[in-house]
Amino acid sequence: MRQSYDLMFASSNKNKYNEAKEILATFNIALGFYKCELEEIQSDSLKKIASHKSQNAFSKCKCPVIIEDDGLFIDALNGFPGPYSSYVFKTIGNKGILRLTCSDRKAKFTSIISFSDEKNSSKIFEGTILGKISQKALGTGWGYDPIFIPEGETKTFAQLENKNILSHRHKSLEKFAKWFGKRVSIAR
Amino acid sequence: MRQSYDLMFASSNKNKYNEAKEILATFNIALGFYKCELEEIQSDSLKKIASHKSQNAFSKCKCPVIIEDDGLFIDALNGFPGPYSSYVFKTIGNKGILRLTCSDRKAKFTSIISFSDEKNSSKIFEGTILGKISQKALGTGWGYDPIFIPEGETKTFAQLENKNILSHRHKSLEKFAKWFGKRVSIAR
């Protein structure tokens, strides 16, 4: 393992890494970037996909590693787009989601952090934020941010300044950091 | 390999096997059923998914094997639902597809047969049928059949009696059968 990092973040997406690095830095965890294409399996379960992905990442980088996977789950659409959120965004986009969503607009964003090392086949940390789908896209932001309003808010993720503190990704990383920090302090 | 079959069809779905068996029987190919759950990867390419799947099937059954994968691709939706047709059908169904489809209704059904044995990592055969999405669901049939009208027809797949002869699955299996038959006759 490279000396200057506590563990690696495996992804093809540098922006995703930068966000995770900043959050973990607040817990004194130094996160390195391991740029790679990871094998993803098809499954209705985000946890299964994430677990397979971090095992695949560990087989490549041979050092403690996390991966992150997330999805938007809309109640009235049986959880669609769920584990296939990226593909659905690329094809039908927010316009498609708004067209599909009717009176019941309840939804949630879930982020999974999966950690793998020589001892752990995979260890899962989940962060979820409840909310609803807006009537129209508002604000400029990435992915589904312009159409998701978190519970207790009136603005979309794309309009909110404190999105990163509220986010599902922050929650899953925080859970991971608390576990990982404790684990390291025991080992030292 | 079991003596009474020329090769196996790996799937968790017996109905899919029965359809393939009947079609291949017309080419004098005896197809056995290897019931199993196969690992599927996420990809925008049906061919890549199918290729990985038949390699996975061969690693399990250790004899010449085919798998079949298919998808509905809607032009105006950038190919959605494509490789994730099963998941999309389970969640938003035909009702969702009809809601998403507007004036441009062009679509195609594609079936991929992937063959693997000790010599071939994977060999791909593609069958496609062009058509359009109907204005509403008509006829009783499985999956997207009630909303797909093949080119040159006025009825949906679910309403047509000769669906199996027209189908994308028939085309991909026919291509495979011609190749496999030739290959076997050379080897004998």
XYZ file of C-alpha atoms in Angstrom, chain A:
188
model
C 0.000 0.000 0.000
C 1.163 3.517 -0.764
C 2.502 5.044 2.428
C 0.792 8.389 2.384
C -2.771 7.042 2.346
C -4.861 5.130 4.860
C -6.790 3.433 2.063
C -7.768 3.819 -1.573
C -10.985 4.853 -3.333
C -11.495 2.829 -6.525
C -13.501 4.473 -9.291
C -13.289 5.752 -12.830
C -14.800 9.049 -11.605
C -12.398 11.589 -10.095
C -15.248 13.903 -8.946
C -16.711 11.126 -6.835
C -13.279 10.570 -5.286
C -12.779 14.281 -4.541
C -16.100 14.440 -2.683
C -15.256 11.339 -0.619
C -11.704 12.565 0.083
C -12.992 15.859 1.523
C -15.543 14.155 3.768
C -13.072 11.543 5.060
C -10.420 14.225 5.683
C -12.734 15.649 8.378
C -12.305 12.280 10.138
C -8.508 12.333 9.677
C -8.595 9.601 7.052
C -6.296 10.115 4.051
C -7.946 8.688 0.947
C -5.960 7.879 -2.196
C -7.392 7.564 -5.726
C -7.158 4.247 -7.557
C -8.461 5.003 -11.050
C -9.895 1.931 -12.721
C -12.899 0.430 -14.483
C -14.673 -1.974 -12.147
C -16.843 -4.935 -13.044
C -20.449 -4.367 -12.009
C -22.993 -7.154 -11.753
C -26.725 -6.844 -12.407
C -28.841 -7.182 -9.277
C -31.905 -5.582 -7.713
C -29.775 -5.129 -4.582
C -27.397 -2.165 -4.403
C -25.566 -3.946 -1.561
C -24.806 -7.021 -3.678
C -23.551 -4.843 -6.550
C -21.351 -2.803 -4.186
C -19.979 -5.872 -2.414
C -18.981 -7.507 -5.707
C -17.463 -4.221 -6.877
C -15.201 -3.709 -3.860
C -14.006 -7.322 -4.035
C -13.176 -6.718 -7.684
C -11.356 -3.484 -6.686
C -9.331 -5.289 -4.006
C -8.310 -7.991 -6.481
C -6.858 -5.206 -8.647
C -5.220 -2.818 -6.183
C -4.255 -5.368 -3.462
C -4.657 -2.867 -0.630
C -7.526 -1.689 1.641
C -10.087 -0.088 -0.650
C -13.596 1.378 -0.722
C -16.014 1.882 -3.558
C -19.233 3.905 -3.570
C -22.474 3.111 -5.349
C -25.738 4.985 -5.129
C -29.245 5.027 -6.492
C -32.523 6.921 -6.520
C -35.501 4.778 -5.456
C -39.033 6.010 -6.238
C -41.711 4.335 -4.099
C -44.601 4.425 -6.604
C -42.333 3.009 -9.358
C -41.338 -0.068 -7.304
C -37.938 1.422 -6.559
C -37.129 2.393 -10.185
C -34.514 3.520 -11.287
C -32.725 1.996 -8.258
C -29.484 0.130 -9.040
C -29.647 1.260 -12.682
C -29.875 4.985 -11.913
C -26.838 5.887 -14.044
C -28.119 4.074 -17.129
C -31.625 5.519 -16.711
C -30.199 9.025 -16.316
C -28.159 8.612 -19.518
C -31.173 7.423 -21.523
C -34.459 8.977 -20.324
C -32.973 11.565 -17.916
C -34.862 13.779 -15.479
C -37.462 14.526 -18.166
C -38.337 10.813 -18.258
C -38.481 10.499 -14.467
C -40.808 13.528 -14.213
C -43.057 12.031 -16.879
C -43.286 8.736 -14.958
C -43.993 10.270 -11.557
C -47.617 11.022 -10.641
C -49.369 11.912 -7.392
C -47.286 9.748 -5.016
C -43.833 11.357 -5.313
C -42.036 9.766 -2.347
C -38.436 8.761 -3.069
C -35.085 8.140 -1.417
C -31.437 8.385 -2.308
C -29.242 5.569 -1.000
C -25.449 5.416 -0.993
C -23.465 2.276 -0.232
C -19.812 2.272 0.755
C -18.242 -1.157 0.457
C -14.830 -1.804 2.016
C -12.565 -4.748 1.150
C -9.128 -5.757 2.404
C -7.225 -8.970 3.064
C -9.389 -9.696 6.137
C -12.800 -8.451 5.006
C -14.357 -9.938 1.874
C -16.607 -6.859 1.950
C -18.075 -4.662 4.667
C -21.115 -2.505 3.833
C -22.104 0.979 5.110
C -25.418 2.477 4.040
C -26.602 6.081 4.009
C -30.133 7.062 3.013
C -31.942 10.358 2.668
C -35.725 10.439 2.320
C -37.501 12.980 0.167
C -39.705 13.420 -2.888
C -39.542 14.095 -6.618
C -40.155 17.757 -7.482
C -42.844 18.844 -9.986
C -40.143 20.149 -12.320
C -36.338 20.317 -12.542
C -34.971 23.219 -10.465
C -31.372 24.401 -10.032
C -28.280 23.317 -11.871
C -26.665 20.205 -10.511
C -25.436 16.798 -11.510
C -27.666 13.761 -12.059
C -31.000 13.652 -10.280
C -30.128 16.579 -7.943
C -32.457 19.053 -9.758
C -35.543 16.840 -9.194
C -34.976 15.589 -5.606
C -36.295 17.539 -2.584
C -34.999 16.179 0.759
C -37.524 15.711 3.579
C -38.045 18.930 5.564
C -36.761 21.125 2.712
C -38.560 23.123 0.020
C -35.640 23.270 -2.416
C -34.075 20.575 -4.593
C -30.623 19.102 -3.921
C -29.360 21.201 -6.835
C -30.630 24.405 -5.164
C -29.421 23.640 -1.622
C -26.052 24.984 -0.495
C -25.633 22.438 2.290
C -26.320 19.415 0.075
C -23.028 17.695 0.887
C -23.702 17.696 4.635
C -27.239 16.360 4.180
C -26.391 13.842 1.506
C -26.762 10.068 1.556
C -23.097 9.865 0.521
C -22.044 11.893 3.559
C -24.022 9.547 5.795
C -22.523 6.345 4.393
C -18.994 7.790 4.517
C -19.508 8.998 8.088
C -20.586 5.486 9.165
C -17.581 4.017 7.412
C -15.196 6.589 8.961
C -16.390 5.828 12.489
C -15.848 2.105 11.976
C -12.556 2.470 10.131
C -11.126 4.959 12.636
C -11.926 2.666 15.533
C -10.486 -0.322 13.713
C -7.228 1.496 12.986
C -6.851 2.734 16.568
C -7.244 -0.851 17.803
C -4.646 -2.123 15.355
C -2.074 0.542 16.120
